[in-house]
mmCIF file of C-alpha atoms in Angstrom:
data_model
loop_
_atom_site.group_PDB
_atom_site.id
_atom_site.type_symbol
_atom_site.label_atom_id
_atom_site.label_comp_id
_atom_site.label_asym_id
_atom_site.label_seq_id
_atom_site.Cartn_x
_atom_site.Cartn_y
_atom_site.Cartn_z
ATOM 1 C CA UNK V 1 2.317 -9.265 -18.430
ATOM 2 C CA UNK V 2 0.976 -10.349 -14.617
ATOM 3 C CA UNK V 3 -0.651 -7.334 -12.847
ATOM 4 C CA UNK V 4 -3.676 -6.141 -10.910
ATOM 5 C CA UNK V 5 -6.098 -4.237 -13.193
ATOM 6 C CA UNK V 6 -8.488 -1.926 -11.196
ATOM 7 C CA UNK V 7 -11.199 -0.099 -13.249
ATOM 8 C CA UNK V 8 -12.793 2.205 -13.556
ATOM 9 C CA UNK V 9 -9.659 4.832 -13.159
ATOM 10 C CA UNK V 10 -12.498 7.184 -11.890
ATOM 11 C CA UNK V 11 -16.054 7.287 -10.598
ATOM 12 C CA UNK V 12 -18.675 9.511 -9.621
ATOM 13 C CA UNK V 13 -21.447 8.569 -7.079
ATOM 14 C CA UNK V 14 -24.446 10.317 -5.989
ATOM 15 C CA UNK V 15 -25.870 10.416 -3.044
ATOM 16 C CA UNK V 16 -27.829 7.133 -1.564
ATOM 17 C CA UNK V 17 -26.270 5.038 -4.530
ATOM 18 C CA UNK V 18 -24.009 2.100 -5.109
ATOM 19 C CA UNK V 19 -21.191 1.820 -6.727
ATOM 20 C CA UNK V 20 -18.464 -1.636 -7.546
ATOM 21 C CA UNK V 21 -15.340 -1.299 -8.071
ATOM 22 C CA UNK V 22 -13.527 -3.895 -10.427
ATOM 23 C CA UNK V 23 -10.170 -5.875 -9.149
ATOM 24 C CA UNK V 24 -8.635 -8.401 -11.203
ATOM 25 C CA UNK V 25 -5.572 -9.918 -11.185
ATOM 26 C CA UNK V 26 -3.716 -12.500 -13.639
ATOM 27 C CA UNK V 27 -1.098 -12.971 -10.797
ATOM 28 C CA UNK V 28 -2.411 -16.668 -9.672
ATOM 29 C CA UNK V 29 -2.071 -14.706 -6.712
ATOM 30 C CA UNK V 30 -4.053 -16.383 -3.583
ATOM 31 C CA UNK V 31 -4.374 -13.171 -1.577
ATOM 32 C CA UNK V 32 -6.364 -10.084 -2.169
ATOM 33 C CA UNK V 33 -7.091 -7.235 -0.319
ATOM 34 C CA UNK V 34 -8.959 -3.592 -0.329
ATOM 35 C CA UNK V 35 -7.447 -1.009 0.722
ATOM 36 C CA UNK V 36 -8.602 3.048 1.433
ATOM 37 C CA UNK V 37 -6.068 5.832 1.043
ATOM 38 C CA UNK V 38 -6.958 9.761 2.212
ATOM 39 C CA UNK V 39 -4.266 12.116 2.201
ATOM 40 C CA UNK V 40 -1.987 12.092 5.141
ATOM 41 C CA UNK V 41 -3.471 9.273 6.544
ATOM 42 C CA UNK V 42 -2.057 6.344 4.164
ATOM 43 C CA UNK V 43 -3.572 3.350 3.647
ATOM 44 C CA UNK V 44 -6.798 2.091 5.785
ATOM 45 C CA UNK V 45 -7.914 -2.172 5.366
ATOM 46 C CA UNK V 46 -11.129 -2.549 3.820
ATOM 47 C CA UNK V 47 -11.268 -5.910 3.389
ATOM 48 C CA UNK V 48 -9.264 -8.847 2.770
ATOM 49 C CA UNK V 49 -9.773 -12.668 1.005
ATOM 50 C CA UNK V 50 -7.320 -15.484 1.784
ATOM 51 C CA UNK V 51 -8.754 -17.637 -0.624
ATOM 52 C CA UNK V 52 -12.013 -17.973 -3.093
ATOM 53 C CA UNK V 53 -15.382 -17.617 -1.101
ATOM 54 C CA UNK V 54 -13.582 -16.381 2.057
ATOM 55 C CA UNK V 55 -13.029 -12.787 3.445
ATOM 56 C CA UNK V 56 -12.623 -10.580 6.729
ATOM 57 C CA UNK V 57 -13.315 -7.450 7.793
ATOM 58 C CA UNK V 58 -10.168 -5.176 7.871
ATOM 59 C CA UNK V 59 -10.201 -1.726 9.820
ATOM 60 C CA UNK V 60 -12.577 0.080 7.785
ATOM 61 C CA UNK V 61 -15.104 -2.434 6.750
ATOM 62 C CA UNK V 62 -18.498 -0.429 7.414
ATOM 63 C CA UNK V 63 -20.021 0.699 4.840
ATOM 64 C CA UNK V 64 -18.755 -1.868 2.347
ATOM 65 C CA UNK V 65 -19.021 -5.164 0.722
ATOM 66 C CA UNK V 66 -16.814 -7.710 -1.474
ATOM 67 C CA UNK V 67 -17.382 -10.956 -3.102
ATOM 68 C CA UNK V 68 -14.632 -13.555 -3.807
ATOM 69 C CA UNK V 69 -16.406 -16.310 -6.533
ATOM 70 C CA UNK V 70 -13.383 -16.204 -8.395
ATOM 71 C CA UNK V 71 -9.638 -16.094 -7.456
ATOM 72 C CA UNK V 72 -8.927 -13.781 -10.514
ATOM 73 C CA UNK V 73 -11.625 -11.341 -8.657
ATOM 74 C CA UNK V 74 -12.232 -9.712 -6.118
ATOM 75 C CA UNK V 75 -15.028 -6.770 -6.408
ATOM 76 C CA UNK V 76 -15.720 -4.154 -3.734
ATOM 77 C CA UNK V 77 -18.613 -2.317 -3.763
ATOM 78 C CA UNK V 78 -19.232 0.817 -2.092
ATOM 79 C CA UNK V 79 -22.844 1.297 -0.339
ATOM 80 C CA UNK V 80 -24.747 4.235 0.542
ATOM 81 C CA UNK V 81 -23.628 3.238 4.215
ATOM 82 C CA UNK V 82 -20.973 4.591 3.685
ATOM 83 C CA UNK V 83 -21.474 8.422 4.831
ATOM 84 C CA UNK V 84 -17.806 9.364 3.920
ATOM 85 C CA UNK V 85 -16.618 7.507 0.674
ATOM 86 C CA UNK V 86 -14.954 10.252 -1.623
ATOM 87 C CA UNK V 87 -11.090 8.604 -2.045
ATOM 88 C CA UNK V 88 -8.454 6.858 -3.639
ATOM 89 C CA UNK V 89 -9.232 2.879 -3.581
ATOM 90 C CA UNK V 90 -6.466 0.412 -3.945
ATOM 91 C CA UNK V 91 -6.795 -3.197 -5.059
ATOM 92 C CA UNK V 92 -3.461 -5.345 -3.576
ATOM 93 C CA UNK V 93 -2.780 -8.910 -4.112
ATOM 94 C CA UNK V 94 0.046 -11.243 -2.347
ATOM 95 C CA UNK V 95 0.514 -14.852 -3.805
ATOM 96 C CA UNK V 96 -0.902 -16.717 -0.590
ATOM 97 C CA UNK V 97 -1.741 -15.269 2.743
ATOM 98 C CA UNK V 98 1.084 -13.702 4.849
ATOM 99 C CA UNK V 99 3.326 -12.793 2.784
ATOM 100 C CA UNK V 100 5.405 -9.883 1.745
ATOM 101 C CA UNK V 101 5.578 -9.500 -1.823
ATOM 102 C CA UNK V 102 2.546 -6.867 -2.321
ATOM 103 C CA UNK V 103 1.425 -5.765 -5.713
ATOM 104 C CA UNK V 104 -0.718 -3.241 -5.949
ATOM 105 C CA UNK V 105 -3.404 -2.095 -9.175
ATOM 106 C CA UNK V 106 -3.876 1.813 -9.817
ATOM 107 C CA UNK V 107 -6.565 2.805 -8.285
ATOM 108 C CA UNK V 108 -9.733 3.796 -8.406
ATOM 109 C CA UNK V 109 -10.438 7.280 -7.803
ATOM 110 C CA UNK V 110 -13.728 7.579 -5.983
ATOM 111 C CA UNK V 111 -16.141 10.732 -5.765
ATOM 112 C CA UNK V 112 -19.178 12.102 -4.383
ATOM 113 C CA UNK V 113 -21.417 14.837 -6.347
ATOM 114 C CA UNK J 1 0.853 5.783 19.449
ATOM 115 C CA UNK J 2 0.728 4.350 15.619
ATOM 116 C CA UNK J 3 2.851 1.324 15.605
ATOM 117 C CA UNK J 4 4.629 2.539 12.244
ATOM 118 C CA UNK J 5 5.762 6.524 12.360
ATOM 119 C CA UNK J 6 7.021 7.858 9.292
ATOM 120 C CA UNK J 7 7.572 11.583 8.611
ATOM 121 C CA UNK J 8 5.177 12.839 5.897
ATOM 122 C CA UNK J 9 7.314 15.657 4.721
ATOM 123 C CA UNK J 10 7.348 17.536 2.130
ATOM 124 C CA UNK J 11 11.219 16.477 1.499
ATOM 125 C CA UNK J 12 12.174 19.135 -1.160
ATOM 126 C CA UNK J 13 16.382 18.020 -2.431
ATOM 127 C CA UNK J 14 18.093 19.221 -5.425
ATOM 128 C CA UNK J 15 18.564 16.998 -8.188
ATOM 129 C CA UNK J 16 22.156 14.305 -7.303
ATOM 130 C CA UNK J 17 21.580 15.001 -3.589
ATOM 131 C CA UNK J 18 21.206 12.155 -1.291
ATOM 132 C CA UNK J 19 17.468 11.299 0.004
ATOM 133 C CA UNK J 20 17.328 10.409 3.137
ATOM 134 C CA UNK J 21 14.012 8.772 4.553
ATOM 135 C CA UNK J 22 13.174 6.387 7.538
ATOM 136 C CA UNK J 23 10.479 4.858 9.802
ATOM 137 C CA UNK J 24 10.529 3.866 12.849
ATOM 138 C CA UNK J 25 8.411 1.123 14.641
ATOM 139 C CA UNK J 26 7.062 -0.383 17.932
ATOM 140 C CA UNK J 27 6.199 -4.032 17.844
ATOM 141 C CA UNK J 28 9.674 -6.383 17.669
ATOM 142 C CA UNK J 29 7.327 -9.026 15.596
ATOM 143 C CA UNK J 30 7.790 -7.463 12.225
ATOM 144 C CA UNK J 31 10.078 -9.628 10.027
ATOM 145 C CA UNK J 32 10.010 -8.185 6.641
ATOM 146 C CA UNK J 33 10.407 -4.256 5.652
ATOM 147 C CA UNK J 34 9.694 -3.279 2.649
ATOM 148 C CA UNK J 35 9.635 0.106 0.412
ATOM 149 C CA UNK J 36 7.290 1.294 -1.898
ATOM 150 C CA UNK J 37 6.833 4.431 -4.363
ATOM 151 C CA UNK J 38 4.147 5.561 -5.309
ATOM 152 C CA UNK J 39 3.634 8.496 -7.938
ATOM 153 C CA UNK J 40 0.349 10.983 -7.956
ATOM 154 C CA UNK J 41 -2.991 8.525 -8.696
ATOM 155 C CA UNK J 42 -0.898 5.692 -9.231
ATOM 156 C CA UNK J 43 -0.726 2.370 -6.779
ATOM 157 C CA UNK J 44 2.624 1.920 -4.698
ATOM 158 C CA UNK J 45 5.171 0.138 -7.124
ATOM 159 C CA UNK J 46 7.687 -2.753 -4.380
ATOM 160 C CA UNK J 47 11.080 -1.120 -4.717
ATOM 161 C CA UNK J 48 12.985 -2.931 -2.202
ATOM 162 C CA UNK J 49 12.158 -5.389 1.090
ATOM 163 C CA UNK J 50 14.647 -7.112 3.355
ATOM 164 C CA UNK J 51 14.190 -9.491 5.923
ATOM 165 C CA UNK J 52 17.128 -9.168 8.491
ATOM 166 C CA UNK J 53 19.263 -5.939 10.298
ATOM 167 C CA UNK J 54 21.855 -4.599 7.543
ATOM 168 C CA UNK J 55 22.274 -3.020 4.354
ATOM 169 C CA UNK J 56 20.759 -3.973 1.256
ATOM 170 C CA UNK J 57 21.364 -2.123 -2.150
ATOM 171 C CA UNK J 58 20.178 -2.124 -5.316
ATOM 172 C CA UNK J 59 21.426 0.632 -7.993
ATOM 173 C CA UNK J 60 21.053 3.893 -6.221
ATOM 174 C CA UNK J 61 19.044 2.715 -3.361
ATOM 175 C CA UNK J 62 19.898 0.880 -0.415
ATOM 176 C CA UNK J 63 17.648 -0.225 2.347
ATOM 177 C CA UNK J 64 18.542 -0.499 5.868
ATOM 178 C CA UNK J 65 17.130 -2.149 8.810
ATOM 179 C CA UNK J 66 18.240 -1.633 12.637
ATOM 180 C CA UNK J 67 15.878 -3.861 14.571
ATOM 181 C CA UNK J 68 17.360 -2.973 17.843
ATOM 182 C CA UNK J 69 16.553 0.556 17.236
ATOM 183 C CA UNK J 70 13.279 -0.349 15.231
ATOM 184 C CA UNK J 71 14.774 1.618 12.609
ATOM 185 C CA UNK J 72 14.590 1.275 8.570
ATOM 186 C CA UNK J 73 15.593 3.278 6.231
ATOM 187 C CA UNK J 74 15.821 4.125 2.522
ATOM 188 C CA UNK J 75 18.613 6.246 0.812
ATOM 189 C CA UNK J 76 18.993 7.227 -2.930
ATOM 190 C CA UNK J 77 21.916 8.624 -4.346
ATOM 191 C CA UNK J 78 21.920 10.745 -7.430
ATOM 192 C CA UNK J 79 18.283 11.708 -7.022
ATOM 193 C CA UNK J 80 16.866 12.511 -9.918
ATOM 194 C CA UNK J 81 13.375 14.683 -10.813
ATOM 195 C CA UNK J 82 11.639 11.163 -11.664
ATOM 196 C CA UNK J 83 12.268 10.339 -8.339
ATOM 197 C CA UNK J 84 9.822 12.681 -6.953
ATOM 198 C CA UNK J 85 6.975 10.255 -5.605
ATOM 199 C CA UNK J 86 5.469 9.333 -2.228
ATOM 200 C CA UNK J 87 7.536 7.047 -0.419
ATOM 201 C CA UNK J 88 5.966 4.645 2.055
ATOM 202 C CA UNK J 89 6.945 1.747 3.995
ATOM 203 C CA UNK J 90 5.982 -1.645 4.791
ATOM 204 C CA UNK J 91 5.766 -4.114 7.384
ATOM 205 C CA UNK J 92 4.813 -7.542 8.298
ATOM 206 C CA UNK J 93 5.341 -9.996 11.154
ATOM 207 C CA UNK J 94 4.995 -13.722 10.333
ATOM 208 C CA UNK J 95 1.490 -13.918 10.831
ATOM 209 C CA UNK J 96 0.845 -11.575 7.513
ATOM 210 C CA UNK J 97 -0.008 -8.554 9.914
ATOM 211 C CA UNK J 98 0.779 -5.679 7.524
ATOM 212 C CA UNK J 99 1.423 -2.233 8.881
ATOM 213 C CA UNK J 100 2.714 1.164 7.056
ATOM 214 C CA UNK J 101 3.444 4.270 7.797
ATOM 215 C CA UNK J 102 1.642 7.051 6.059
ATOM 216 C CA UNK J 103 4.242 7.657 3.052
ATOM 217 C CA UNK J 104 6.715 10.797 2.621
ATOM 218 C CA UNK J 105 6.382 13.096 0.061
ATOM 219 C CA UNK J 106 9.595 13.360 -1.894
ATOM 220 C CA UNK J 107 10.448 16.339 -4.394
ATOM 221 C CA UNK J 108 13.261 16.667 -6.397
ATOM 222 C CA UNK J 109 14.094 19.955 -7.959
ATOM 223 C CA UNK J 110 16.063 20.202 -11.177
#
């Protein structure tokens, strides 16, 4: 079955270090994006790729960085820029750029200790 | 002002009660409205998206759009326990500009 596979489910970070997060998707999907969501806020853009070896900066970029060598992939890693990154990370894919049809992986759950 | 409002709840219903949930919106460029669920640590899961004013229904929900009010919203009939999620929705102009409101917290009681 076609689907976004996020991993790990959770992850623990200390202080000063980095951390990736995995996104990978068997959709053939052109689109991927990064997305941050803290409770009662929703969901905050990270990041977003259009197509291989291309990204922008969404809302919340700071503090972050992705790679897109692959179309299948689309890593974000998590530096220790960011002062504030304890949350729930979601990995989204559309098949080309503006469109509607959003699927989404998971999760990662993200935490500081 | 957010450009998407959505209520965050809690909405607490008893189970076959009608659910009742809505956003409203600003900017007259959004096209396509969508819905999604999402359950505790789990990513949002498409339920339904339409693209023009009117009712659309699938099983026990049905989507509805008012552009002239800037107005969608999502009913289900029959609720049931396993429909107690987060509810949020989407939208998107033409350009791929994607805005949502901050979900609603659903919970149906058996």
């Amino acid at each position: 079955d076609g689907g976004i596979t996020q991993s790990p489910k959770y992850l623990f970070r200390k202080e000063g270090q980095n951390v990736t997060l995995s996104c990978e998707q068997n959709l053939n999907h052109d689109a991927m994006y990064w997305y941050r969501q803290d409770p009662g806020q929703g969901l905050r853009l990270i990041y977003y790729s259009q197509i291989v070896n291309d990204f922008q900066k969404g809302d919340i970029a700071e503090g972050y960085s992705v790679s897109r060598e692959k179309k299948e992939s689309f890593p974000l890693t998590v530096t220790s820029a960011q002062k504030n990154p304890t949350a729930f990370y979601l990995c989204a894919s559309t098949p080309k750029a503006a469109d509607y049809g959003y699927t989404f992986g998971s999760g990662t759950r993200l935490t500081v200790v | 002002q957010k450009e998407v409002e959505q209520d965050p709840g809690p909405l607490s219903v008893p189970e076959g009660a009608i659910v009742s949930l809505n956003c409203t919106y600003s900017n007259s460029a959004f096209q396509y409205f969508m819905w999604y669920r999402q359950y505790s640590r789990k990513g949002p899961e498409l339920l339904m998206y339409t693209y023009s004013s009117g009712n659309k229904e699938d099983g026990r929900f049905t989507a509805q759009v008012d552009k002239s009010s800037k107005y969608i919203s999502l009913f289900i009939r029959d609720s049931q326990p396993s429909d107690s999620a987060t509810y949020l929705c989407f939208l998107t102009d033409s350009w791929g500009k994607l805005q949502f409101g901050a979900g609603t917290q659903v919970v149906v009681t058996p």
